[in-house]
Structure formats: structure tokens, C-alpha cells
Amino acid sequence: MTSEFLDTKAAAKYLNLSPHTLDRWRWSGDGPQFVKLGRSVRYRLKDLADFVESSLKVNTSKTC
């Protein structure tokens, strides 16, 4: 059974990104929502899927 929460490494693998990219996005506020539990950062699968859906683009000429 897969946990609903993923650490940064697992979330990066899910998104096919480097963990460093998620670290930078957390700092800048550009990435998916995350949960901070003490010193641990976790991502919910639903939030990762929502982030992917909200990032869909029709072409590369529009930024919004």
C-alpha cells in the first residue's frame, strides 16, 4: 500500500524532477503544496496530481 504522503525524494521521482527543484520551488512558492510536520516536509499525492493538472499548457507562447 502506498502512503498518501511522500517525502521530497519520492515526490520528485513522481514528478520526474530532481529533489533540488522541489526544494527551490518550496522556497520560492512556485511548486506544489506541501505539509511541514516538525522538520519533515511531505507531499500529498492529491496535491502533486493537482499541481500537474494546473500546469497543463496548450502551447509554449503563453505563460498563464
PDB file of N, CA and C in Angstrom:
ATOM      1  N   MET A   1       0.852  -1.198   0.000  1.00  0.00           N
ATOM      2  CA  MET A   1       0.000   0.000   0.000  1.00  0.00           C
ATOM      3  C   MET A   1       0.888   1.248   0.000  1.00  0.00           C
ATOM      4  N   THR A   2       0.576   2.189  -0.861  1.00  0.00           N
ATOM      5  CA  THR A   2       1.338   3.417  -0.959  1.00  0.00           C
ATOM      6  C   THR A   2       0.816   4.433   0.049  1.00  0.00           C
ATOM      7  N   SER A   3       1.738   5.069   0.754  1.00  0.00           N
ATOM      8  CA  SER A   3       1.360   6.105   1.701  1.00  0.00           C
ATOM      9  C   SER A   3       0.807   7.306   0.942  1.00  0.00           C
ATOM     10  N   GLU A   4      -0.132   7.992   1.564  1.00  0.00           N
ATOM     11  CA  GLU A   4      -0.685   9.202   0.953  1.00  0.00           C
ATOM     12  C   GLU A   4       0.363  10.312   0.922  1.00  0.00           C
ATOM     13  N   PHE A   5       1.348  10.243   1.811  1.00  0.00           N
ATOM     14  CA  PHE A   5       2.368  11.281   1.906  1.00  0.00           C
ATOM     15  C   PHE A   5       3.694  10.786   1.360  1.00  0.00           C
ATOM     16  N   LEU A   6       4.350  11.637   0.568  1.00  0.00           N
ATOM     17  CA  LEU A   6       5.656  11.319   0.007  1.00  0.00           C
ATOM     18  C   LEU A   6       6.683  12.317   0.524  1.00  0.00           C
ATOM     19  N   ASP A   7       7.899  11.845   0.768  1.00  0.00           N
ATOM     20  CA  ASP A   7       8.961  12.779   1.113  1.00  0.00           C
ATOM     21  C   ASP A   7       9.432  13.464  -0.168  1.00  0.00           C
ATOM     22  N   THR A   8      10.367  14.386  -0.043  1.00  0.00           N
ATOM     23  CA  THR A   8      10.807  15.172  -1.198  1.00  0.00           C
ATOM     24  C   THR A   8      11.386  14.285  -2.292  1.00  0.00           C
ATOM     25  N   LYS A   9      12.182  13.304  -1.912  1.00  0.00           N
ATOM     26  CA  LYS A   9      12.808  12.428  -2.904  1.00  0.00           C
ATOM     27  C   LYS A   9      11.755  11.645  -3.689  1.00  0.00           C
ATOM     28  N   ALA A  10      10.774  11.087  -2.995  1.00  0.00           N
ATOM     29  CA  ALA A  10       9.724  10.313  -3.655  1.00  0.00           C
ATOM     30  C   ALA A  10       8.820  11.219  -4.490  1.00  0.00           C
ATOM     31  N   ALA A  11       8.522  12.423  -3.991  1.00  0.00           N
ATOM     32  CA  ALA A  11       7.691  13.357  -4.752  1.00  0.00           C
ATOM     33  C   ALA A  11       8.410  13.797  -6.027  1.00  0.00           C
ATOM     34  N   ALA A  12       9.710  14.025  -5.930  1.00  0.00           N
ATOM     35  CA  ALA A  12      10.487  14.404  -7.111  1.00  0.00           C
ATOM     36  C   ALA A  12      10.478  13.273  -8.132  1.00  0.00           C
ATOM     37  N   LYS A  13      10.602  12.052  -7.672  1.00  0.00           N
ATOM     38  CA  LYS A  13      10.560  10.905  -8.578  1.00  0.00           C
ATOM     39  C   LYS A  13       9.190  10.813  -9.248  1.00  0.00           C
ATOM     40  N   TYR A  14       8.124  11.027  -8.491  1.00  0.00           N
ATOM     41  CA  TYR A  14       6.761  11.008  -9.022  1.00  0.00           C
ATOM     42  C   TYR A  14       6.605  12.037 -10.141  1.00  0.00           C
ATOM     43  N   LEU A  15       7.213  13.224  -9.965  1.00  0.00           N
ATOM     44  CA  LEU A  15       7.104  14.308 -10.944  1.00  0.00           C
ATOM     45  C   LEU A  15       8.213  14.264 -11.996  1.00  0.00           C
ATOM     46  N   ASN A  16       9.131  13.305 -11.876  1.00  0.00           N
ATOM     47  CA  ASN A  16      10.271  13.194 -12.782  1.00  0.00           C
ATOM     48  C   ASN A  16      11.133  14.454 -12.750  1.00  0.00           C
ATOM     49  N   LEU A  17      11.393  14.940 -11.542  1.00  0.00           N
ATOM     50  CA  LEU A  17      12.220  16.119 -11.303  1.00  0.00           C
ATOM     51  C   LEU A  17      13.304  15.766 -10.301  1.00  0.00           C
ATOM     52  N   SER A  18      14.238  16.672 -10.105  1.00  0.00           N
ATOM     53  CA  SER A  18      15.241  16.454  -9.058  1.00  0.00           C
ATOM     54  C   SER A  18      14.678  16.965  -7.732  1.00  0.00           C
ATOM     55  N   PRO A  19      15.099  16.367  -6.624  1.00  0.00           N
ATOM     56  CA  PRO A  19      14.682  16.877  -5.311  1.00  0.00           C
ATOM     57  C   PRO A  19      15.077  18.345  -5.127  1.00  0.00           C
ATOM     58  N   HIS A  20      16.200  18.744  -5.707  1.00  0.00           N
ATOM     59  CA  HIS A  20      16.649  20.136  -5.597  1.00  0.00           C
ATOM     60  C   HIS A  20      15.626  21.095  -6.209  1.00  0.00           C
ATOM     61  N   THR A  21      14.997  20.685  -7.300  1.00  0.00           N
ATOM     62  CA  THR A  21      13.965  21.521  -7.920  1.00  0.00           C
ATOM     63  C   THR A  21      12.814  21.744  -6.958  1.00  0.00           C
ATOM     64  N   LEU A  22      12.359  20.685  -6.286  1.00  0.00           N
ATOM     65  CA  LEU A  22      11.276  20.847  -5.306  1.00  0.00           C
ATOM     66  C   LEU A  22      11.721  21.728  -4.140  1.00  0.00           C
ATOM     67  N   ASP A  23      12.970  21.587  -3.713  1.00  0.00           N
ATOM     68  CA  ASP A  23      13.498  22.451  -2.648  1.00  0.00           C
ATOM     69  C   ASP A  23      13.413  23.917  -3.051  1.00  0.00           C
ATOM     70  N   ARG A  24      13.846  24.219  -4.282  1.00  0.00           N
ATOM     71  CA  ARG A  24      13.801  25.609  -4.764  1.00  0.00           C
ATOM     72  C   ARG A  24      12.366  26.103  -4.895  1.00  0.00           C
ATOM     73  N   TRP A  25      11.494  25.242  -5.402  1.00  0.00           N
ATOM     74  CA  TRP A  25      10.092  25.638  -5.546  1.00  0.00           C
ATOM     75  C   TRP A  25       9.431  25.889  -4.200  1.00  0.00           C
ATOM     76  N   ARG A  26       9.788  25.108  -3.190  1.00  0.00           N
ATOM     77  CA  ARG A  26       9.229  25.363  -1.847  1.00  0.00           C
ATOM     78  C   ARG A  26       9.667  26.732  -1.364  1.00  0.00           C
ATOM     79  N   TRP A  27      10.919  27.044  -1.575  1.00  0.00           N
ATOM     80  CA  TRP A  27      11.461  28.324  -1.125  1.00  0.00           C
ATOM     81  C   TRP A  27      10.795  29.490  -1.846  1.00  0.00           C
ATOM     82  N   SER A  28      10.570  29.341  -3.161  1.00  0.00           N
ATOM     83  CA  SER A  28      10.006  30.434  -3.961  1.00  0.00           C
ATOM     84  C   SER A  28       8.477  30.440  -3.975  1.00  0.00           C
ATOM     85  N   GLY A  29       7.860  29.335  -3.541  1.00  0.00           N
ATOM     86  CA  GLY A  29       6.400  29.256  -3.546  1.00  0.00           C
ATOM     87  C   GLY A  29       5.830  28.886  -4.905  1.00  0.00           C
ATOM     88  N   ASP A  30       6.647  28.351  -5.807  1.00  0.00           N
ATOM     89  CA  ASP A  30       6.203  28.035  -7.165  1.00  0.00           C
ATOM     90  C   ASP A  30       5.733  26.598  -7.353  1.00  0.00           C
ATOM     91  N   GLY A  31       6.002  25.726  -6.420  1.00  0.00           N
ATOM     92  CA  GLY A  31       5.726  24.303  -6.606  1.00  0.00           C
ATOM     93  C   GLY A  31       4.403  23.866  -6.023  1.00  0.00           C
ATOM     94  N   PRO A  32       4.259  22.556  -5.897  1.00  0.00           N
ATOM     95  CA  PRO A  32       3.024  22.001  -5.330  1.00  0.00           C
ATOM     96  C   PRO A  32       2.925  22.288  -3.830  1.00  0.00           C
ATOM     97  N   GLN A  33       1.713  22.244  -3.334  1.00  0.00           N
ATOM     98  CA  GLN A  33       1.510  22.413  -1.894  1.00  0.00           C
ATOM     99  C   GLN A  33       2.213  21.284  -1.154  1.00  0.00           C
ATOM    100  N   PHE A  34       2.626  21.578   0.065  1.00  0.00           N
ATOM    101  CA  PHE A  34       3.304  20.577   0.875  1.00  0.00           C
ATOM    102  C   PHE A  34       2.885  20.730   2.322  1.00  0.00           C
ATOM    103  N   VAL A  35       3.213  19.733   3.112  1.00  0.00           N
ATOM    104  CA  VAL A  35       2.896  19.733   4.537  1.00  0.00           C
ATOM    105  C   VAL A  35       4.212  19.715   5.300  1.00  0.00           C
ATOM    106  N   LYS A  36       4.329  20.538   6.307  1.00  0.00           N
ATOM    107  CA  LYS A  36       5.514  20.554   7.153  1.00  0.00           C
ATOM    108  C   LYS A  36       5.112  19.964   8.503  1.00  0.00           C
ATOM    109  N   LEU A  37       5.683  18.815   8.823  1.00  0.00           N
ATOM    110  CA  LEU A  37       5.411  18.130  10.088  1.00  0.00           C
ATOM    111  C   LEU A  37       6.705  18.126  10.888  1.00  0.00           C
ATOM    112  N   GLY A  38       6.803  19.052  11.834  1.00  0.00           N
ATOM    113  CA  GLY A  38       8.074  19.221  12.531  1.00  0.00           C
ATOM    114  C   GLY A  38       9.100  19.714  11.523  1.00  0.00           C
ATOM    115  N   ARG A  39      10.199  18.968  11.380  1.00  0.00           N
ATOM    116  CA  ARG A  39      11.230  19.328  10.404  1.00  0.00           C
ATOM    117  C   ARG A  39      11.049  18.588   9.080  1.00  0.00           C
ATOM    118  N   SER A  40      10.066  17.712   9.018  1.00  0.00           N
ATOM    119  CA  SER A  40       9.843  16.894   7.827  1.00  0.00           C
ATOM    120  C   SER A  40       8.900  17.582   6.852  1.00  0.00           C
ATOM    121  N   VAL A  41       9.251  17.518   5.588  1.00  0.00           N
ATOM    122  CA  VAL A  41       8.406  18.039   4.513  1.00  0.00           C
ATOM    123  C   VAL A  41       7.785  16.836   3.811  1.00  0.00           C
ATOM    124  N   ARG A  42       6.474  16.888   3.614  1.00  0.00           N
ATOM    125  CA  ARG A  42       5.772  15.803   2.938  1.00  0.00           C
ATOM    126  C   ARG A  42       4.822  16.392   1.903  1.00  0.00           C
ATOM    127  N   TYR A  43       4.613  15.622   0.853  1.00  0.00           N
ATOM    128  CA  TYR A  43       3.701  16.000  -0.219  1.00  0.00           C
ATOM    129  C   TYR A  43       2.578  14.983  -0.283  1.00  0.00           C
ATOM    130  N   ARG A  44       1.340  15.463  -0.375  1.00  0.00           N
ATOM    131  CA  ARG A  44       0.209  14.554  -0.576  1.00  0.00           C
ATOM    132  C   ARG A  44       0.099  14.229  -2.055  1.00  0.00           C
ATOM    133  N   LEU A  45      -0.221  12.989  -2.348  1.00  0.00           N
ATOM    134  CA  LEU A  45      -0.380  12.577  -3.746  1.00  0.00           C
ATOM    135  C   LEU A  45      -1.405  13.439  -4.468  1.00  0.00           C
ATOM    136  N   LYS A  46      -2.491  13.767  -3.792  1.00  0.00           N
ATOM    137  CA  LYS A  46      -3.534  14.601  -4.401  1.00  0.00           C
ATOM    138  C   LYS A  46      -2.980  15.969  -4.787  1.00  0.00           C
ATOM    139  N   ASP A  47      -2.158  16.561  -3.934  1.00  0.00           N
ATOM    140  CA  ASP A  47      -1.590  17.876  -4.233  1.00  0.00           C
ATOM    141  C   ASP A  47      -0.622  17.813  -5.410  1.00  0.00           C
ATOM    142  N   LEU A  48       0.130  16.724  -5.516  1.00  0.00           N
ATOM    143  CA  LEU A  48       1.030  16.569  -6.658  1.00  0.00           C
ATOM    144  C   LEU A  48       0.229  16.438  -7.949  1.00  0.00           C
ATOM    145  N   ALA A  49      -0.831  15.634  -7.916  1.00  0.00           N
ATOM    146  CA  ALA A  49      -1.681  15.470  -9.101  1.00  0.00           C
ATOM    147  C   ALA A  49      -2.357  16.789  -9.468  1.00  0.00           C
ATOM    148  N   ASP A  50      -2.832  17.531  -8.467  1.00  0.00           N
ATOM    149  CA  ASP A  50      -3.453  18.843  -8.731  1.00  0.00           C
ATOM    150  C   ASP A  50      -2.446  19.813  -9.345  1.00  0.00           C
ATOM    151  N   PHE A  51      -1.210  19.770  -8.865  1.00  0.00           N
ATOM    152  CA  PHE A  51      -0.162  20.643  -9.400  1.00  0.00           C
ATOM    153  C   PHE A  51       0.096  20.329 -10.872  1.00  0.00           C
ATOM    154  N   VAL A  52       0.149  19.059 -11.203  1.00  0.00           N
ATOM    155  CA  VAL A  52       0.349  18.664 -12.597  1.00  0.00           C
ATOM    156  C   VAL A  52      -0.814  19.154 -13.451  1.00  0.00           C
ATOM    157  N   GLU A  53      -2.030  18.956 -12.984  1.00  0.00           N
ATOM    158  CA  GLU A  53      -3.210  19.408 -13.737  1.00  0.00           C
ATOM    159  C   GLU A  53      -3.197  20.921 -13.952  1.00  0.00           C
ATOM    160  N   SER A  54      -2.814  21.664 -12.925  1.00  0.00           N
ATOM    161  CA  SER A  54      -2.809  23.132 -13.039  1.00  0.00           C
ATOM    162  C   SER A  54      -1.663  23.630 -13.911  1.00  0.00           C
ATOM    163  N   SER A  55      -0.706  22.766 -14.216  1.00  0.00           N
ATOM    164  CA  SER A  55       0.451  23.146 -15.038  1.00  0.00           C
ATOM    165  C   SER A  55       0.277  22.813 -16.511  1.00  0.00           C
ATOM    166  N   LEU A  56      -0.869  22.240 -16.876  1.00  0.00           N
ATOM    167  CA  LEU A  56      -1.103  21.893 -18.271  1.00  0.00           C
ATOM    168  C   LEU A  56      -1.114  23.153 -19.135  1.00  0.00           C
ATOM    169  N   LYS A  57      -0.486  23.060 -20.287  1.00  0.00           N
ATOM    170  CA  LYS A  57      -0.414  24.184 -21.228  1.00  0.00           C
ATOM    171  C   LYS A  57      -0.878  23.714 -22.606  1.00  0.00           C
ATOM    172  N   VAL A  58      -1.379  24.651 -23.388  1.00  0.00           N
ATOM    173  CA  VAL A  58      -1.814  24.361 -24.745  1.00  0.00           C
ATOM    174  C   VAL A  58      -0.665  24.611 -25.724  1.00  0.00           C
ATOM    175  N   ASN A  59       0.137  25.642 -25.429  1.00  0.00           N
ATOM    176  CA  ASN A  59       1.307  25.938 -26.266  1.00  0.00           C
ATOM    177  C   ASN A  59       2.359  26.630 -25.419  1.00  0.00           C
ATOM    178  N   THR A  60       3.515  26.885 -25.992  1.00  0.00           N
ATOM    179  CA  THR A  60       4.596  27.486 -25.225  1.00  0.00           C
ATOM    180  C   THR A  60       4.645  29.007 -25.310  1.00  0.00           C
ATOM    181  N   SER A  61       3.765  29.610 -26.088  1.00  0.00           N
ATOM    182  CA  SER A  61       3.811  31.062 -26.245  1.00  0.00           C
ATOM    183  C   SER A  61       3.085  31.801 -25.130  1.00  0.00           C
ATOM    184  N   LYS A  62       2.255  31.116 -24.372  1.00  0.00           N
ATOM    185  CA  LYS A  62       1.507  31.758 -23.281  1.00  0.00           C
ATOM    186  C   LYS A  62       2.074  31.280 -21.953  1.00  0.00           C
ATOM    187  N   THR A  63       2.286  32.229 -21.017  1.00  0.00           N
ATOM    188  CA  THR A  63       2.829  31.857 -19.720  1.00  0.00           C
ATOM    189  C   THR A  63       1.746  31.635 -18.688  1.00  0.00           C
ATOM    190  N   CYS A  64       0.522  32.055 -18.946  1.00  0.00           N
ATOM    191  CA  CYS A  64      -0.562  31.879 -17.983  1.00  0.00           C
ATOM    192  C   CYS A  64      -1.608  30.953 -18.520  1.00  0.00           C
TER     193      CYS A  64
END
